[in-house]
Amino acid sequence: MAKKKGRLEFLKMKEDGEKVAWVTAYDFPTAMFAEAAGMDMILVGDSLGMVVMGYSGTIPVTMDECISHCRAVRRGAPNTFIMGDMPFGSYQVSNELAVENAIRFFKEAEVDAVKLEGGRRVEERITAIAESGVLVCGHIGLTPQSSGPMGGFKAQGLTPDSATHVIEDALAVQDAGAYAVLLEAVPPELTEFLHKRLTIPVYSIGAGAPCDGQLIICGDMLGQFQAFTPKFVKKYANVAEVVTNAFKEYVDDVKQGRFPTDEHVYHVKKGCEEEYAVLLKKYTRNPPFML
Ligand code: KIV
């Protein structure tokens, strides 16, 4: 079994140019499969709101839901670096609330780090959480919790003006004390620049290859999440098709009497058959016309 990685191992990987493979997971079995596959990190993203809870976005996701999913993932992947995603409302109000909630992730769900969205506007929160002893990862570029004000799920940093915001945010996140930063949906030219410019690990989701590692949403890569698929997703499986077909086959088997068969049942203990038959006869009610 591989040793669980931590901040120092990720810094070493950065130094050596070894890429980090990172995926989201929200439940025990997916976490188990990710760990078995040799995943370096798991994010319990607030994307769980859309991928497993059926919300139309991430805003309704609560701290309690995140903690509960993080606990399941921790049980499934005890030897993998797990990051808890701070949901909307858990860090915006004050430094105190942000620290309180980061510590909840740390104590109640045993995560290794937390992530929060935003650059300059959450600088103080990042510093407060980092100073409390919890590792914090920044998340800039496209930030789904503020996709409303951003005008939807839109790539960022495509123009010099927009790139300036991303660069300023990245510098702010690093200076504030984040141990890593995730870039979402920005051009690879900007990713490459930030990878060279920053000293902390730079990870990408939809921000191209020139950085320290990649994150992908499990529901997207496995073909579970049906509502939409961003351009930056590569599909590795079609779980929706596999599961729907299995369910259809089961429905058909039940209706046609092909399931269960003899191999799926428990038989009366050998030697008890006669006594058993007598027992059932004793409890057999007479048909109504005999009453
Ligand atoms: O919640 C999540 O999965 C995320 C990714 C979109 C980066 O924050």
Short mmCIF file of C-alpha atoms and ligand atoms in Angstrom, two decimals:
data_model
loop_
_atom_site.label_atom_id
_atom_site.label_comp_id
_atom_site.label_asym_id
_atom_site.label_seq_id
_atom_site.Cartn_x
_atom_site.Cartn_y
_atom_site.Cartn_z
CA MET A 1 0.00 0.00 0.00
CA ALA A 2 1.38 3.43 -0.98
CA LYS A 3 2.19 5.86 1.84
CA LYS A 4 -0.27 8.74 2.23
CA LYS A 5 1.12 11.90 0.63
CA GLY A 6 1.16 15.29 2.32
CA ARG A 7 2.20 18.87 1.52
CA LEU A 8 5.91 18.01 1.44
CA GLU A 9 5.43 15.12 -0.96
CA PHE A 10 3.42 17.39 -3.25
CA LEU A 11 6.19 20.00 -3.16
CA LYS A 12 8.69 17.27 -4.03
CA MET A 13 6.48 16.12 -6.91
CA LYS A 14 6.41 19.71 -8.15
CA GLU A 15 10.19 19.91 -7.93
CA ASP A 16 10.58 16.60 -9.79
CA GLY A 17 7.99 17.49 -12.43
CA GLU A 18 5.81 14.54 -11.41
CA LYS A 19 2.16 15.31 -12.12
CA VAL A 20 -0.56 14.97 -9.48
CA ALA A 21 -3.67 13.00 -10.46
CA TRP A 22 -6.66 14.36 -8.59
CA VAL A 23 -10.35 13.47 -8.78
CA THR A 24 -13.51 14.34 -6.90
CA ALA A 25 -15.37 11.70 -4.90
CA TYR A 26 -18.36 11.99 -2.63
CA ASP A 27 -18.96 8.47 -1.32
CA PHE A 28 -17.27 5.43 0.18
CA PRO A 29 -17.09 3.14 -2.90
CA THR A 30 -15.80 5.83 -5.28
CA ALA A 31 -13.15 6.81 -2.73
CA MET A 32 -12.14 3.17 -2.40
CA PHE A 33 -11.80 2.80 -6.18
CA ALA A 34 -9.80 6.05 -6.43
CA GLU A 35 -7.37 4.94 -3.75
CA ALA A 36 -7.01 1.49 -5.35
CA ALA A 37 -6.24 3.21 -8.67
CA GLY A 38 -3.36 5.17 -7.11
CA MET A 39 -4.99 8.62 -7.10
CA ASP A 40 -2.75 11.23 -5.43
CA MET A 41 -5.56 13.41 -4.06
CA ILE A 42 -9.33 13.39 -3.70
CA LEU A 43 -11.51 16.50 -3.56
CA VAL A 44 -14.87 16.21 -1.86
CA GLY A 45 -16.17 19.10 -3.93
CA ASP A 46 -19.34 21.04 -3.30
CA SER A 47 -20.06 19.83 -6.84
CA LEU A 48 -21.64 17.00 -4.86
CA GLY A 49 -24.72 19.24 -4.88
CA MET A 50 -25.11 18.72 -8.62
CA VAL A 51 -23.42 15.36 -9.14
CA VAL A 52 -25.03 13.34 -6.36
CA MET A 53 -27.79 15.44 -4.79
CA GLY A 54 -29.57 16.72 -7.87
CA TYR A 55 -29.40 20.44 -7.00
CA SER A 56 -29.13 22.76 -9.98
CA GLY A 57 -25.94 24.33 -8.58
CA THR A 58 -23.56 24.30 -5.62
CA ILE A 59 -25.13 27.13 -3.61
CA PRO A 60 -27.61 25.03 -1.55
CA VAL A 61 -24.88 22.66 -0.31
CA THR A 62 -24.44 22.87 3.47
CA MET A 63 -21.51 22.32 5.81
CA ASP A 64 -23.26 19.29 7.32
CA GLU A 65 -23.65 17.70 3.88
CA CYS A 66 -19.98 18.34 3.05
CA ILE A 67 -18.82 16.89 6.38
CA SER A 68 -20.98 13.81 5.96
CA HIS A 69 -19.63 13.13 2.45
CA CYS A 70 -16.03 13.82 3.54
CA ARG A 71 -16.42 11.27 6.33
CA ALA A 72 -17.62 8.63 3.86
CA VAL A 73 -14.72 9.40 1.53
CA ARG A 74 -12.21 9.26 4.38
CA ARG A 75 -13.52 5.80 5.31
CA GLY A 76 -13.10 4.67 1.69
CA ALA A 77 -9.65 6.21 1.17
CA PRO A 78 -7.80 6.17 4.51
CA ASN A 79 -4.41 6.53 2.81
CA THR A 80 -5.15 9.30 0.34
CA PHE A 81 -4.80 13.08 0.73
CA ILE A 82 -8.36 14.38 0.97
CA MET A 83 -9.46 17.97 0.52
CA GLY A 84 -12.81 19.28 1.77
CA ASP A 85 -14.46 22.02 -0.27
CA MET A 86 -15.86 24.89 1.77
CA PRO A 87 -19.44 25.44 0.62
CA PHE A 88 -21.00 28.82 -0.10
CA GLY A 89 -21.79 30.61 3.16
CA SER A 90 -19.19 28.75 5.20
CA TYR A 91 -16.42 31.36 4.84
CA GLN A 92 -17.87 34.56 3.37
CA VAL A 93 -19.19 36.16 6.58
CA SER A 94 -16.08 36.47 8.75
CA ASN A 95 -12.61 35.12 9.43
CA GLU A 96 -13.96 33.53 12.61
CA LEU A 97 -16.68 31.60 10.77
CA ALA A 98 -14.20 30.52 8.10
CA VAL A 99 -11.76 29.20 10.70
CA GLU A 100 -14.56 27.49 12.66
CA ASN A 101 -15.75 25.68 9.55
CA ALA A 102 -12.27 24.77 8.34
CA ILE A 103 -11.62 23.23 11.75
CA ARG A 104 -14.89 21.28 11.51
CA PHE A 105 -13.62 19.69 8.27
CA PHE A 106 -10.33 18.92 9.94
CA LYS A 107 -11.70 17.47 13.18
CA GLU A 108 -15.01 15.88 12.16
CA ALA A 109 -14.02 14.53 8.74
CA GLU A 110 -10.24 14.19 9.11
CA VAL A 111 -9.52 15.91 5.81
CA ASP A 112 -5.95 16.96 5.02
CA ALA A 113 -6.81 20.37 3.57
CA VAL A 114 -9.70 22.64 2.65
CA LYS A 115 -10.35 24.64 -0.49
CA LEU A 116 -12.16 27.91 -0.90
CA GLU A 117 -13.06 29.96 -3.94
CA GLY A 118 -11.80 33.45 -4.71
CA GLY A 119 -8.57 35.42 -4.85
CA ARG A 120 -8.08 38.89 -3.45
CA ARG A 121 -11.56 38.95 -1.93
CA VAL A 122 -10.78 35.98 0.37
CA GLU A 123 -7.14 36.81 1.17
CA GLU A 124 -7.89 37.43 4.84
CA ARG A 125 -9.86 34.18 5.12
CA ILE A 126 -6.98 32.18 3.65
CA THR A 127 -4.54 33.73 6.12
CA ALA A 128 -6.87 33.13 9.07
CA ILE A 129 -7.42 29.46 8.16
CA ALA A 130 -3.73 28.84 7.42
CA GLU A 131 -2.77 30.41 10.76
CA SER A 132 -5.21 28.10 12.53
CA GLY A 133 -3.12 25.18 11.29
CA VAL A 134 -5.34 23.92 8.46
CA LEU A 135 -3.85 23.64 4.96
CA VAL A 136 -5.76 25.81 2.48
CA CYS A 137 -5.90 25.56 -1.28
CA GLY A 138 -7.07 28.58 -3.28
CA HIS A 139 -9.42 28.22 -6.26
CA ILE A 140 -9.43 30.97 -8.89
CA GLY A 141 -10.38 31.55 -12.53
CA LEU A 142 -13.89 30.21 -12.99
CA THR A 143 -15.34 29.89 -9.50
CA PRO A 144 -18.67 28.02 -9.64
CA GLN A 145 -20.04 29.52 -6.40
CA SER A 146 -19.92 32.95 -8.06
CA SER A 147 -20.89 31.79 -11.54
CA GLY A 148 -24.12 33.83 -11.21
CA PRO A 149 -22.34 37.21 -10.92
CA MET A 150 -19.77 35.98 -13.50
CA GLY A 151 -22.58 35.49 -16.02
CA GLY A 152 -22.54 31.67 -15.95
CA PHE A 153 -19.94 28.94 -16.19
CA LYS A 154 -17.55 30.93 -18.39
CA ALA A 155 -13.81 30.52 -19.01
CA GLN A 156 -11.74 33.31 -17.45
CA GLY A 157 -8.50 35.06 -18.35
CA LEU A 158 -9.17 34.97 -22.09
CA THR A 159 -8.42 38.68 -22.52
CA PRO A 160 -5.50 40.72 -21.09
CA ASP A 161 -7.91 42.50 -18.78
CA SER A 162 -9.40 39.29 -17.44
CA ALA A 163 -5.93 37.65 -17.22
CA THR A 164 -4.77 40.56 -15.05
CA HIS A 165 -7.50 39.66 -12.52
CA VAL A 166 -6.47 36.00 -12.52
CA ILE A 167 -2.78 36.90 -12.03
CA GLU A 168 -3.56 39.33 -9.20
CA ASP A 169 -5.78 36.69 -7.57
CA ALA A 170 -3.08 34.01 -7.87
CA LEU A 171 -0.45 36.26 -6.26
CA ALA A 172 -2.88 37.19 -3.49
CA VAL A 173 -3.72 33.55 -2.77
CA GLN A 174 -0.04 32.61 -2.54
CA ASP A 175 0.87 35.62 -0.40
CA ALA A 176 -2.06 34.94 1.91
CA GLY A 177 -0.63 31.55 2.86
CA ALA A 178 -2.36 29.00 0.61
CA TYR A 179 -0.27 25.85 0.17
CA ALA A 180 -1.55 25.36 -3.42
CA VAL A 181 -3.84 26.93 -5.97
CA LEU A 182 -6.36 25.43 -8.37
CA LEU A 183 -6.94 27.22 -11.68
CA GLU A 184 -10.29 26.56 -13.33
CA ALA A 185 -11.06 27.21 -16.99
CA VAL A 186 -8.26 29.59 -17.91
CA PRO A 187 -6.06 29.37 -21.04
CA PRO A 188 -2.95 27.15 -20.85
CA GLU A 189 -0.76 30.19 -21.64
CA LEU A 190 -1.86 31.75 -18.36
CA THR A 191 -1.52 28.44 -16.50
CA GLU A 192 2.04 28.05 -17.75
CA PHE A 193 2.88 31.60 -16.75
CA LEU A 194 1.49 31.13 -13.23
CA HIS A 195 3.18 27.76 -12.87
CA LYS A 196 6.54 29.47 -13.53
CA ARG A 197 5.74 32.56 -11.48
CA LEU A 198 4.37 30.94 -8.30
CA THR A 199 6.30 28.82 -5.80
CA ILE A 200 3.27 26.86 -4.53
CA PRO A 201 1.85 23.92 -6.55
CA VAL A 202 -0.50 25.01 -9.33
CA TYR A 203 -3.25 22.56 -10.32
CA SER A 204 -5.67 22.68 -13.21
CA ILE A 205 -9.25 21.83 -13.93
CA GLY A 206 -9.88 22.90 -17.47
CA ALA A 207 -6.73 25.05 -17.42
CA GLY A 208 -4.53 22.83 -19.58
CA ALA A 209 -1.44 20.76 -18.97
CA PRO A 210 1.46 23.11 -18.10
CA CYS A 211 1.22 22.89 -14.31
CA ASP A 212 1.64 20.46 -11.40
CA GLY A 213 -1.42 18.27 -11.81
CA GLN A 214 -4.97 17.77 -12.98
CA LEU A 215 -8.34 17.62 -11.24
CA ILE A 216 -11.42 16.11 -12.85
CA ILE A 217 -14.97 15.64 -11.58
CA CYS A 218 -15.71 11.93 -11.16
CA GLY A 219 -19.31 12.31 -12.38
CA ASP A 220 -18.02 13.86 -15.62
CA MET A 221 -15.15 11.45 -16.33
CA LEU A 222 -17.25 8.39 -15.50
CA GLY A 223 -20.23 9.56 -17.55
CA GLN A 224 -22.61 9.71 -14.58
CA PHE A 225 -23.50 13.39 -14.64
CA GLN A 226 -25.90 14.01 -17.49
CA ALA A 227 -26.96 17.68 -17.23
CA PHE A 228 -23.96 19.05 -19.17
CA THR A 229 -20.34 18.21 -19.91
CA PRO A 230 -17.77 21.01 -19.96
CA LYS A 231 -15.36 21.19 -22.92
CA PHE A 232 -12.41 20.31 -20.68
CA VAL A 233 -13.75 16.89 -19.67
CA LYS A 234 -12.42 13.63 -21.05
CA LYS A 235 -14.87 10.75 -20.57
CA TYR A 236 -13.30 7.49 -19.46
CA ALA A 237 -16.49 5.46 -18.95
CA ASN A 238 -20.21 5.56 -19.53
CA VAL A 239 -21.56 4.61 -16.15
CA ALA A 240 -25.00 6.07 -16.92
CA GLU A 241 -25.38 3.62 -19.81
CA VAL A 242 -23.97 0.65 -17.89
CA VAL A 243 -26.21 1.28 -14.85
CA THR A 244 -29.36 2.03 -16.85
CA ASN A 245 -28.87 -1.13 -18.91
CA ALA A 246 -28.31 -3.21 -15.77
CA PHE A 247 -31.49 -1.78 -14.20
CA LYS A 248 -33.47 -2.47 -17.41
CA GLU A 249 -32.24 -6.05 -17.50
CA TYR A 250 -33.19 -6.52 -13.85
CA VAL A 251 -36.69 -5.08 -14.39
CA ASP A 252 -37.14 -7.44 -17.31
CA ASP A 253 -35.82 -10.46 -15.37
CA VAL A 254 -38.17 -9.80 -12.45
CA LYS A 255 -41.18 -9.35 -14.70
CA GLN A 256 -40.34 -12.45 -16.75
CA GLY A 257 -39.57 -14.60 -13.70
CA ARG A 258 -35.91 -15.04 -14.61
CA PHE A 259 -34.76 -13.64 -11.26
CA PRO A 260 -34.34 -14.98 -8.66
CA THR A 261 -33.46 -18.55 -9.58
CA ASP A 262 -32.38 -21.47 -7.47
CA GLU A 263 -28.83 -20.11 -7.14
CA HIS A 264 -30.06 -16.93 -5.43
CA VAL A 265 -32.09 -18.52 -2.60
CA TYR A 266 -31.44 -20.17 0.76
CA HIS A 267 -32.73 -23.74 1.08
CA VAL A 268 -34.28 -25.45 4.10
CA LYS A 269 -31.63 -27.16 6.18
CA LYS A 270 -30.91 -30.71 4.99
CA GLY A 271 -32.75 -33.32 7.02
CA CYS A 272 -35.52 -30.91 8.09
CA GLU A 273 -37.57 -31.08 4.89
CA GLU A 274 -40.32 -33.36 6.18
CA GLU A 275 -40.77 -31.59 9.48
CA TYR A 276 -40.79 -28.31 7.58
CA ALA A 277 -43.57 -29.51 5.26
CA VAL A 278 -45.65 -30.60 8.25
CA LEU A 279 -45.16 -27.20 9.85
CA LEU A 280 -46.32 -25.35 6.74
CA LYS A 281 -49.33 -27.64 6.44
CA LYS A 282 -50.28 -26.94 10.05
CA TYR A 283 -50.31 -23.22 9.35
CA THR A 284 -52.15 -23.52 6.04
CA ARG A 285 -55.58 -21.93 6.32
CA ASN A 286 -58.49 -23.74 4.73
CA PRO A 287 -59.87 -22.09 1.62
CA PRO A 288 -62.80 -19.70 2.45
CA PHE A 289 -65.52 -22.07 1.14
CA MET A 290 -64.45 -24.70 3.67
CA LEU A 291 -64.89 -22.34 6.66
O1 KIV B 1 -16.74 21.35 -6.21
C1 KIV B 1 -15.88 21.00 -7.01
O2 KIV B 1 -15.83 19.86 -7.46
C2 KIV B 1 -14.92 22.01 -7.43
C3 KIV B 1 -14.30 21.83 -8.77
C4 KIV B 1 -15.21 22.37 -9.81
C5 KIV B 1 -13.00 22.48 -8.83
O3 KIV B 1 -14.72 22.97 -6.74
#
